[in-house]
Coordinates of C-alpha atoms in Angstrom, one line a residue:
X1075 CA 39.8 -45.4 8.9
X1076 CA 36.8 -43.4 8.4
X1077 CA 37.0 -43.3 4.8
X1078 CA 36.3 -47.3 4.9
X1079 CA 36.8 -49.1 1.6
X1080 CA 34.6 -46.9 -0.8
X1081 CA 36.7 -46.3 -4.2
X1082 CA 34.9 -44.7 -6.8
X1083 CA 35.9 -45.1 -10.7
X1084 CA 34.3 -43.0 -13.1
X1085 CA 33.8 -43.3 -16.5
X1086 CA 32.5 -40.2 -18.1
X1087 CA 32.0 -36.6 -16.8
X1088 CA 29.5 -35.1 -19.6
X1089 CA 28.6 -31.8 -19.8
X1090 CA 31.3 -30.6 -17.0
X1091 CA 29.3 -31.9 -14.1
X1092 CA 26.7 -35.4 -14.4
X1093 CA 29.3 -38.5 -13.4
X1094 CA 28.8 -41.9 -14.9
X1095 CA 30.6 -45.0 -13.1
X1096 CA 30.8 -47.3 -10.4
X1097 CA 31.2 -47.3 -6.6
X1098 CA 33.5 -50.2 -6.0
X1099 CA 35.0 -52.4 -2.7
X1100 CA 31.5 -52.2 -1.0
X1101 CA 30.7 -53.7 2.1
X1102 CA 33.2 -55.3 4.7
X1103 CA 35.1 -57.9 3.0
X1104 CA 34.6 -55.3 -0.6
X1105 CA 32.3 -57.9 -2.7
X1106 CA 29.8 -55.1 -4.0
X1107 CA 29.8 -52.5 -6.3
X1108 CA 26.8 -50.0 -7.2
X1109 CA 26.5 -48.3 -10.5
X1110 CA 26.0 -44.4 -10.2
X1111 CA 24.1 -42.1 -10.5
X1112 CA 22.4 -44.9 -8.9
X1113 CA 19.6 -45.1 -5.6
X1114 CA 19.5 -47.0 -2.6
X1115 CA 17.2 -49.8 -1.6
X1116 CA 14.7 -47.8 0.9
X1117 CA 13.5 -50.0 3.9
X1118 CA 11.4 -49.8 6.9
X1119 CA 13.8 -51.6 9.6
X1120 CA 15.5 -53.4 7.2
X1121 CA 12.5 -54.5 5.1
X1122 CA 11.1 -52.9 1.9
X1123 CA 7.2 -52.2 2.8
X1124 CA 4.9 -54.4 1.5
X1125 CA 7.6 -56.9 0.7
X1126 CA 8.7 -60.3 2.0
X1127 CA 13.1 -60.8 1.0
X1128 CA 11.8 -63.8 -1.1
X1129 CA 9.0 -61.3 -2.9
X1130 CA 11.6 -58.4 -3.2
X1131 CA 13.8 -61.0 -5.0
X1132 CA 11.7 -61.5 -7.9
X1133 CA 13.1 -57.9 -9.2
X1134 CA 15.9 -58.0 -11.0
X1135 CA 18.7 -55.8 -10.7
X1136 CA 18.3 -54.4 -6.9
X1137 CA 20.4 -52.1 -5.3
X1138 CA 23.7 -53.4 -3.6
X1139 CA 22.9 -50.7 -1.0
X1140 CA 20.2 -51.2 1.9
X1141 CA 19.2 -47.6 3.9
X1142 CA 18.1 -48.5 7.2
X1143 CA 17.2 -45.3 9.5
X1144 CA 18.3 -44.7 13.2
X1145 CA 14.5 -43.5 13.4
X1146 CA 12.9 -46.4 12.7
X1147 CA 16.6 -48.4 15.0
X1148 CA 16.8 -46.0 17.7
X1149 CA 13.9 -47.4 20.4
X1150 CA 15.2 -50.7 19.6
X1151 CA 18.7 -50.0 21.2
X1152 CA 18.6 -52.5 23.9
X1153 CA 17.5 -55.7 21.8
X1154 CA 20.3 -55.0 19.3
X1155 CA 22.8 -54.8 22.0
X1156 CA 22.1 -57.9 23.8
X1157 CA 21.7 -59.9 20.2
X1158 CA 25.5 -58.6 19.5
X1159 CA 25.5 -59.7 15.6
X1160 CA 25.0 -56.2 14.3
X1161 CA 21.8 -55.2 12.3
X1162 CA 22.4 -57.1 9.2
X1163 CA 22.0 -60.4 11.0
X1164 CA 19.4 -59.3 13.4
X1165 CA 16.8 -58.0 9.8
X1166 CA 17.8 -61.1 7.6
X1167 CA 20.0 -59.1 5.6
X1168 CA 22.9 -61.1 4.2
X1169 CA 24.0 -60.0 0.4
X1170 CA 23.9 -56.5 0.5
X1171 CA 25.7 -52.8 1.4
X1172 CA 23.6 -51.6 5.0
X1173 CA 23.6 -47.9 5.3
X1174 CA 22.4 -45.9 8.2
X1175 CA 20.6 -42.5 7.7
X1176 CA 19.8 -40.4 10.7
X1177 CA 16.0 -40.2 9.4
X1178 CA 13.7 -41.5 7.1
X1179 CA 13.0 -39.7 3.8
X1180 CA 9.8 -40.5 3.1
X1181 CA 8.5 -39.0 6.9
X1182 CA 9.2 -35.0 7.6
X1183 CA 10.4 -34.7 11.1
X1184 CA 9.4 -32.0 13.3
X1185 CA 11.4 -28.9 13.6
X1186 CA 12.5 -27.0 16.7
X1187 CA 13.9 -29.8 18.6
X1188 CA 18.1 -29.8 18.0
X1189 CA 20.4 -28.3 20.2
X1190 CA 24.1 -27.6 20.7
X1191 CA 24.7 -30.9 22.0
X1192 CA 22.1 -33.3 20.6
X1193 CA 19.6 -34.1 17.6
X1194 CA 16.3 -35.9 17.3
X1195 CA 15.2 -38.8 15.6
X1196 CA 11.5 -40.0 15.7
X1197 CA 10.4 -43.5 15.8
X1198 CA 7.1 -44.9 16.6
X1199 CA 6.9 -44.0 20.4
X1200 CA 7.9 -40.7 19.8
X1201 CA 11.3 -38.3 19.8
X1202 CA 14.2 -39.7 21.0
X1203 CA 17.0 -37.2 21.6
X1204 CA 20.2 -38.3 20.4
X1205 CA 23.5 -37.0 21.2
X1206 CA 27.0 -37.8 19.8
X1207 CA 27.6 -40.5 22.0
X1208 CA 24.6 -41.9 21.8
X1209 CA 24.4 -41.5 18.2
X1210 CA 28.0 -43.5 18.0
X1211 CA 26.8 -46.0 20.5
X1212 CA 23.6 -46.8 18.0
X1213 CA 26.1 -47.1 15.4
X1214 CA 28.2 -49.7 16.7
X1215 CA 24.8 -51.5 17.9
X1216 CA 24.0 -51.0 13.9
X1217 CA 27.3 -52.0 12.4
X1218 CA 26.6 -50.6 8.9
X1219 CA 29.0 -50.5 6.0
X1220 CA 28.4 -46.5 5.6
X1221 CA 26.4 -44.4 7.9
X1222 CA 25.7 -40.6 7.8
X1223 CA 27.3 -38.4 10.8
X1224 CA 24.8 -36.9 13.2
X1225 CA 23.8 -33.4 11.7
X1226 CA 21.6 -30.4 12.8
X1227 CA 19.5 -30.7 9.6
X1228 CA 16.5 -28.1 10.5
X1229 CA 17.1 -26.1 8.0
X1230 CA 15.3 -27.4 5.1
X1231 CA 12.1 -25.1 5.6
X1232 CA 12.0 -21.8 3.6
X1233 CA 12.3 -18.6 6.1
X1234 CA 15.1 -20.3 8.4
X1235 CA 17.4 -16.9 9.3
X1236 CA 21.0 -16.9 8.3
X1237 CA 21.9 -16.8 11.9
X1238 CA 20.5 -20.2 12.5
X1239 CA 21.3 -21.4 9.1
X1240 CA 25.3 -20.6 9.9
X1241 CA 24.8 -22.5 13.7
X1242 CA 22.9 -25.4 11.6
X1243 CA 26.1 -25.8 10.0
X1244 CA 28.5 -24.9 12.6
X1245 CA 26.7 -27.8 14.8
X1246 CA 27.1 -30.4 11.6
X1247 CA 30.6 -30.0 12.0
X1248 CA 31.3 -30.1 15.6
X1249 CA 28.8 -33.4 15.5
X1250 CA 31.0 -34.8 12.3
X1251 CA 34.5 -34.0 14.6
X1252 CA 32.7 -35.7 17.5
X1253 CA 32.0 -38.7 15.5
X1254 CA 34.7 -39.5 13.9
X1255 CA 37.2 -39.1 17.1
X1256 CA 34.9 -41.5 18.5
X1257 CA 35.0 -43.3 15.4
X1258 CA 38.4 -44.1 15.5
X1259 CA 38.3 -45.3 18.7
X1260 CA 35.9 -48.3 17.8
X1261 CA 37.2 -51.6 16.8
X1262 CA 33.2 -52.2 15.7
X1263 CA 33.4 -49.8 13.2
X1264 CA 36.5 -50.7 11.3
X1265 CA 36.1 -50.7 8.3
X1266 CA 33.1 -48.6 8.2
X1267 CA 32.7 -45.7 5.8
X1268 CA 31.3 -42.1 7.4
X1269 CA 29.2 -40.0 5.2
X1270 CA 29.7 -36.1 5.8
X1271 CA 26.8 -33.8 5.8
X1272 CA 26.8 -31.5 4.1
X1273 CA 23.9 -28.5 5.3
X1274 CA 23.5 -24.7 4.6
X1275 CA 19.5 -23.8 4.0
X1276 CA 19.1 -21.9 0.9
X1277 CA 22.0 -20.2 1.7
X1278 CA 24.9 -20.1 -0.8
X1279 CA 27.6 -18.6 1.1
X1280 CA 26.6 -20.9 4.2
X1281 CA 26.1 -24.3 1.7
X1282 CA 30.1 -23.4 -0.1
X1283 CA 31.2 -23.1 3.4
X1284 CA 29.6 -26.0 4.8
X1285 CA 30.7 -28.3 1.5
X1286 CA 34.9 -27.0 1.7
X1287 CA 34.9 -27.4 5.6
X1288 CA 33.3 -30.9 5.6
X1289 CA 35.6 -32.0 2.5
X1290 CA 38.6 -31.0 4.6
X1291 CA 37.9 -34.0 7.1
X1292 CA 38.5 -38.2 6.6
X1293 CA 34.9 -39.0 5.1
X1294 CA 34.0 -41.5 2.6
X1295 CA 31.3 -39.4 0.7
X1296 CA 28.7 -36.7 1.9
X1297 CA 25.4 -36.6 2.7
X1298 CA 23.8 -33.6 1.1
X1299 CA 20.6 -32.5 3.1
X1300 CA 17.9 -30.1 3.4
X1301 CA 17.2 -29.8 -0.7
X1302 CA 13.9 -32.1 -0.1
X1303 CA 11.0 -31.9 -3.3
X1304 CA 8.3 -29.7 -0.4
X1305 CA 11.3 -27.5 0.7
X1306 CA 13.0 -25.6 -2.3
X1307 CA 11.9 -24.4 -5.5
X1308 CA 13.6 -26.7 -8.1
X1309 CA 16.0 -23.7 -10.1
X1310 CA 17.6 -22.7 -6.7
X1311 CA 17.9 -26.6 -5.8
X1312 CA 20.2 -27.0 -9.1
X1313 CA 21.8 -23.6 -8.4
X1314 CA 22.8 -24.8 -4.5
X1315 CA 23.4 -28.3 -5.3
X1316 CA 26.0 -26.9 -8.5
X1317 CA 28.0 -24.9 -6.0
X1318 CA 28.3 -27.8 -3.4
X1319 CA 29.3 -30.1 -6.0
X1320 CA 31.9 -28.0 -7.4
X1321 CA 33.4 -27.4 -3.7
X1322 CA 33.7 -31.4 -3.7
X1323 CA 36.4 -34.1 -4.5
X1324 CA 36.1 -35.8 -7.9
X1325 CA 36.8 -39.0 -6.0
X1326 CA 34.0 -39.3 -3.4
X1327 CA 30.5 -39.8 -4.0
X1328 CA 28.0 -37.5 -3.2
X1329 CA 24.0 -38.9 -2.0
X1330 CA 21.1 -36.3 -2.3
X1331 CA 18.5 -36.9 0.6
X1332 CA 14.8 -36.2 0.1
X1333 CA 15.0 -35.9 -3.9
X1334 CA 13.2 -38.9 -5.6
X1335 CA 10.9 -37.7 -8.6
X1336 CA 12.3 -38.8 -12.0
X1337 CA 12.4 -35.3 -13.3
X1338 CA 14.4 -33.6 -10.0
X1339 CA 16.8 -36.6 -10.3
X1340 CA 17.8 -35.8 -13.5
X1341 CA 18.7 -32.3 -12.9
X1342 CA 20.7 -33.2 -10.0
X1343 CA 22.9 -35.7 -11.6
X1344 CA 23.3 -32.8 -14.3
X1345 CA 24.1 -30.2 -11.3
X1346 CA 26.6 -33.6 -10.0
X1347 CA 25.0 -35.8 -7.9
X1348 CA 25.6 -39.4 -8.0
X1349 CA 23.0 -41.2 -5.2
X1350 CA 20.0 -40.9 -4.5
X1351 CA 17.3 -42.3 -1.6
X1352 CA 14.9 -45.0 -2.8
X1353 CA 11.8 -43.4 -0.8
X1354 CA 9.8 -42.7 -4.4
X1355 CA 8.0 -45.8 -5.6
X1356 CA 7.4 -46.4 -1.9
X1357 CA 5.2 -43.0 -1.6
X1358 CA 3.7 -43.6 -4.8
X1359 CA 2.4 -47.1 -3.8
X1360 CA 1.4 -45.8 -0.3
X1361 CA -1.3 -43.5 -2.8
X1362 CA -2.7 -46.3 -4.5
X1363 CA -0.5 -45.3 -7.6
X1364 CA 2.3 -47.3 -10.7
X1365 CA 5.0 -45.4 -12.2
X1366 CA 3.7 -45.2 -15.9
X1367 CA 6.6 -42.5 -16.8
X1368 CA 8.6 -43.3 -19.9
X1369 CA 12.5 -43.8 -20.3
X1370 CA 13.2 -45.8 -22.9
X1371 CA 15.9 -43.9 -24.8
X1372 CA 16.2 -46.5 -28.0
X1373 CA 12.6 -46.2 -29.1
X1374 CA 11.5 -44.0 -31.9
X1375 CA 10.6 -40.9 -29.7
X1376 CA 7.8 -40.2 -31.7
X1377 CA 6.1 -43.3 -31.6
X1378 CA 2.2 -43.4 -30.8
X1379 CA 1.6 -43.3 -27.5
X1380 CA -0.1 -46.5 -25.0
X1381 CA -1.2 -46.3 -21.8
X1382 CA -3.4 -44.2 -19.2
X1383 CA -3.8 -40.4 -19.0
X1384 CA -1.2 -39.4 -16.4
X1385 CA -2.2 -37.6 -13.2
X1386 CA -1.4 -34.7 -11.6
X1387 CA 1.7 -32.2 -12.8
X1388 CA 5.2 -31.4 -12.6
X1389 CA 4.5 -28.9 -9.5
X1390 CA 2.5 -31.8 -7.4
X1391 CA 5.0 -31.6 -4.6
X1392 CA 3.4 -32.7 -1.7
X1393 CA 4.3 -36.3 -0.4
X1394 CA 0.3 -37.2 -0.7
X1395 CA -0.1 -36.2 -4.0
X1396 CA 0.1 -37.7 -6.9
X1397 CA 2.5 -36.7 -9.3
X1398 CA 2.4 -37.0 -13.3
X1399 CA 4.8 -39.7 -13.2
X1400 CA 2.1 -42.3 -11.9
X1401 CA -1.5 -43.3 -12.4
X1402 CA -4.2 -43.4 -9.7
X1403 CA -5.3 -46.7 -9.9
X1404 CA -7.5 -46.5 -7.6
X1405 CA -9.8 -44.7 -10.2
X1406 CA -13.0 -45.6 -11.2
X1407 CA -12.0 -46.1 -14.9
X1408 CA -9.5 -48.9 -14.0
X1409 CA -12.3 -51.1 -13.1
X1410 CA -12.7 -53.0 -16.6
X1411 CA -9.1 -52.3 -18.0
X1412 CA -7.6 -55.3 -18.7
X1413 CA -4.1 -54.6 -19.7
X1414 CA -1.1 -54.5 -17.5
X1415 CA -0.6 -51.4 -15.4
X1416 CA 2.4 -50.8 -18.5
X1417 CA 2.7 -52.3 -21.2
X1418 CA 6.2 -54.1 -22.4
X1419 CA 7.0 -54.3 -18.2
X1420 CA 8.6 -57.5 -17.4
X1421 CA 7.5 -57.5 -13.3
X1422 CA 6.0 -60.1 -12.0
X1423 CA 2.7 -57.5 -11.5
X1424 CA 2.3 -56.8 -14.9
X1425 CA 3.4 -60.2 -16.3
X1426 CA 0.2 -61.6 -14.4
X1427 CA -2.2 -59.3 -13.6
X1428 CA -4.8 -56.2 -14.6
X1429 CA -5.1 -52.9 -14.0
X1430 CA -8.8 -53.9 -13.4
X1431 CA -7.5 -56.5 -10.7
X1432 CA -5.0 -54.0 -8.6
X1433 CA -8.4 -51.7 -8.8
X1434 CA -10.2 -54.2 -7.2
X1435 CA -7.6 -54.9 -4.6
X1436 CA -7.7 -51.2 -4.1
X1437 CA -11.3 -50.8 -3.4
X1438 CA -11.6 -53.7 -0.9
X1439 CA -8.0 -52.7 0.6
X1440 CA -6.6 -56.2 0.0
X1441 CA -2.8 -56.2 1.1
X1442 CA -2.0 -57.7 -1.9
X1443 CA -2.6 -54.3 -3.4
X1444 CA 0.4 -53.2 -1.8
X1445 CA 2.4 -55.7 -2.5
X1446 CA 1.9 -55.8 -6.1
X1447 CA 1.8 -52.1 -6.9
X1448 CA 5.5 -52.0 -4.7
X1449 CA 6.6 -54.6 -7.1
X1450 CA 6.3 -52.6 -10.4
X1451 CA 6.8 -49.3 -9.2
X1452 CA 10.6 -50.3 -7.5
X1453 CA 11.3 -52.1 -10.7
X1454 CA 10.1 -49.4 -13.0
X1455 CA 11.7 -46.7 -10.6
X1456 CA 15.2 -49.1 -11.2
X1457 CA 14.9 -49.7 -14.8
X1458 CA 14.9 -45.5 -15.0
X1459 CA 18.3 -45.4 -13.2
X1460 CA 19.5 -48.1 -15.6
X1461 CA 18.1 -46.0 -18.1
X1462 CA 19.9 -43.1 -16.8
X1463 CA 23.2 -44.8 -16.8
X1464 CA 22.9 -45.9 -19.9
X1465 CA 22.1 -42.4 -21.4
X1466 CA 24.8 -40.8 -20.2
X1467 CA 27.2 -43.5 -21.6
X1468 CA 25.1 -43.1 -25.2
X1469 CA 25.4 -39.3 -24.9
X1470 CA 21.5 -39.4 -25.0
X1471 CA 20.5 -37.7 -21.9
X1472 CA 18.9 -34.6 -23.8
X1473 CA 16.7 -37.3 -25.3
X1474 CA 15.9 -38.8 -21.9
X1475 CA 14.8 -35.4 -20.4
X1476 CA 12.0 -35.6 -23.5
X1477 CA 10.7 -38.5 -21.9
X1478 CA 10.2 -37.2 -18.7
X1479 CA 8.6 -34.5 -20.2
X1480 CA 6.1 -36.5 -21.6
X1481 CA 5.3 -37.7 -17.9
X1482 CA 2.8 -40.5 -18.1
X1483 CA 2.2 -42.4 -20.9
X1484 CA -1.4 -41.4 -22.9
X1485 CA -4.7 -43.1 -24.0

């Protein structure tokens, strides 16, 4: 069965719309659950960047959910075939959920290179031009637990006409038919949940459409695409993602792609999203930057601030820049600061080292830079969803989107 073994229980609905519960009978034998509104554990190939599995284990509280992407998988066809074991194996990965996305979040793919028949991925030698079959045969190379149907997701830039936006989603849903008729067909993928993608552009009539026809088939949850930080102003994001939501079954959860700052989260669990990509504290390390933002809803809200002035604003969108959720520590002024990069953090970073020291790493480009700064920012950017959860059980989200406000924490 397509639908796989995802059952999702939920726990409160508040304000109409933001879901609070937990995504149960994970994985092939069912021994993992994930907490929503929740994120997945973003990798490059199966690893997170900068981080060995022993190193990534120091953080407590990880995702039960790995996203691996059929463009970073796709050139590497042949060696997964002749291993046999399935992906899991082949990266190390034992205890955990695997979940294949047709691309990566944290790299924009060129546009202008779907057709009728096939899609594109891009891995490090270049395209590689996918269709159905081939997308199904990478799939049972793969052998995820969930995996997102092949889409025409090209979309996502402002200015697409509604004539291409209406054949974007007519070709998601022939790919979606297409996949799961060779789906069922697999003995590999028994047992394997399929994501439906959900597309549209910017337009409503063509994203309601695009949500009530792909609810109508066997999926396990959808996949909805092209509302990316750099593509959409964040008012009509909320407005689109509302509609979708509302076209949606209560009992299927629903993963935003492309959507990872704190603030933007928040407003899409309120419009009804549940999961969301990890990519964030991986872009924000790539920058030389630590999540600094606050979400502690159980401290006195107007308590004296800590910390370093926080960079940038709410509109940095681009995937370079930094945003006012982070520091730059790769400022000058962090040379002789000898505090933790946050104060009260419990990561192995900022139990034993400086903002002074990452600084220096920073300045000489010592690896360990990386590894350290990944470190904190995935734990911080996980104690937020916990903080989330938690929020919406306390009925004490209004007092969460204060702390966002506040961005960064001040001098």
């Amino acid at each position: 069965m397509a639908g796989g073994r995802v059952q999702l229980e939920l726990s409160r609905v508040v304000q109409g719309r933001a879901r609070l519960g937990v995504l149960k009978g994970l994985g092939r034998t069912g021994q993992h659950s994930l907490g929503i509104p929740g994120c997945l554990l973003y990798t490059h190939f199966g690893t997170v960047p900068h981080l060995t599995q022993e190193t990534l284990h120091t953080i407590t509280n990880l995702p039960s959910v790995t996203q691996v992407t059929l463009s970073h998988i796709a050139e590497h066809q042949e060696v997964l075939e002749e291993f046999k074991d399935g992906f899991k194996k082949f990266a190390g990965l034992h205890d955990t959920v695997l979940y294949c996305s047709l691309h990566d979040p944290a790299s924009p793919c060129p546009t202008g290179y779907t057709t009728n028949k096939t899609a594109s991925v891009w891995g490090s030698g270049g395209r590689i031009e996918v269709s159905a079959a081939k997308f199904m045969a990478l799939q049972k190379t793969v052998q995820p637990d969930w995996y997102q149907s092949m889409a025409d997701g090209e979309t996502w830039q402002a200015g697409a006409s509604r004539k291409r936006v209406r054949k974007s989603v007519d070709r998601t849903l022939a790919h979606l038919d297409e996949c799961l008729l060779l789906h069922q067909k697999s003995q590999e993928l028994d047992g394997t949940a399929v994501f439906g993608v959900v597309e549209g552009g910017d337009v409503l009539e063509e994203r309601v459409r695009s949500a009530r026809e792909t609810a109508k088939r066997p999926v396990a949850g959808f996949c909805l695409d092209g509302f990316q930080t750099d593509a959409m102003d964040g008012d009509l994001r909320t407005q689109l993602v509302t509609a979708v939501t509302e076209e949606l079954p209560e009992d299927k959860p629903r993963l935003l792609q492309g959507v990872g700052r704190p603030d933007e989260v928040l407003a899409c669990v309120e419009a009804g999203v549940d999961l969301f990509e990890g990519f964030f504290p991986f872009q924000v390390t790539e920058r030389g930057g630590a999540l600094c933002f606050r979400f502690d809803i159980h401290s006195d809200l107007e308590r004296a601030g800590e910390e370093v002035q926080p960079n940038g604003g709410p509109g940095c969108d681009d995937r370079t820049q930094a945003t006012h959720f982070e520091v730059n520590l790769k400022d000058k002024r962090f040379q002789d600061d000898f505090r933790p990069l946050v104060e009260g953090c419990g990561c192995y970073c900022c139990q034993n080292h400086q903002r002074a020291y990452v600084h220096h790493l920073l300045a000489t480009n010592e690896l360990l830079a990386g590894v350290l700064l990944a470190i904190h920012n995935t734990s911080h950017y996980q104690g937020f969803f916990r903080a989330l959860r938690d929020a919406l059980a306390q009925d004490k989200l209004d007092l969460l989107k204060k702390r966002l406000q506040m961005g960064g924490e001040e001098n």
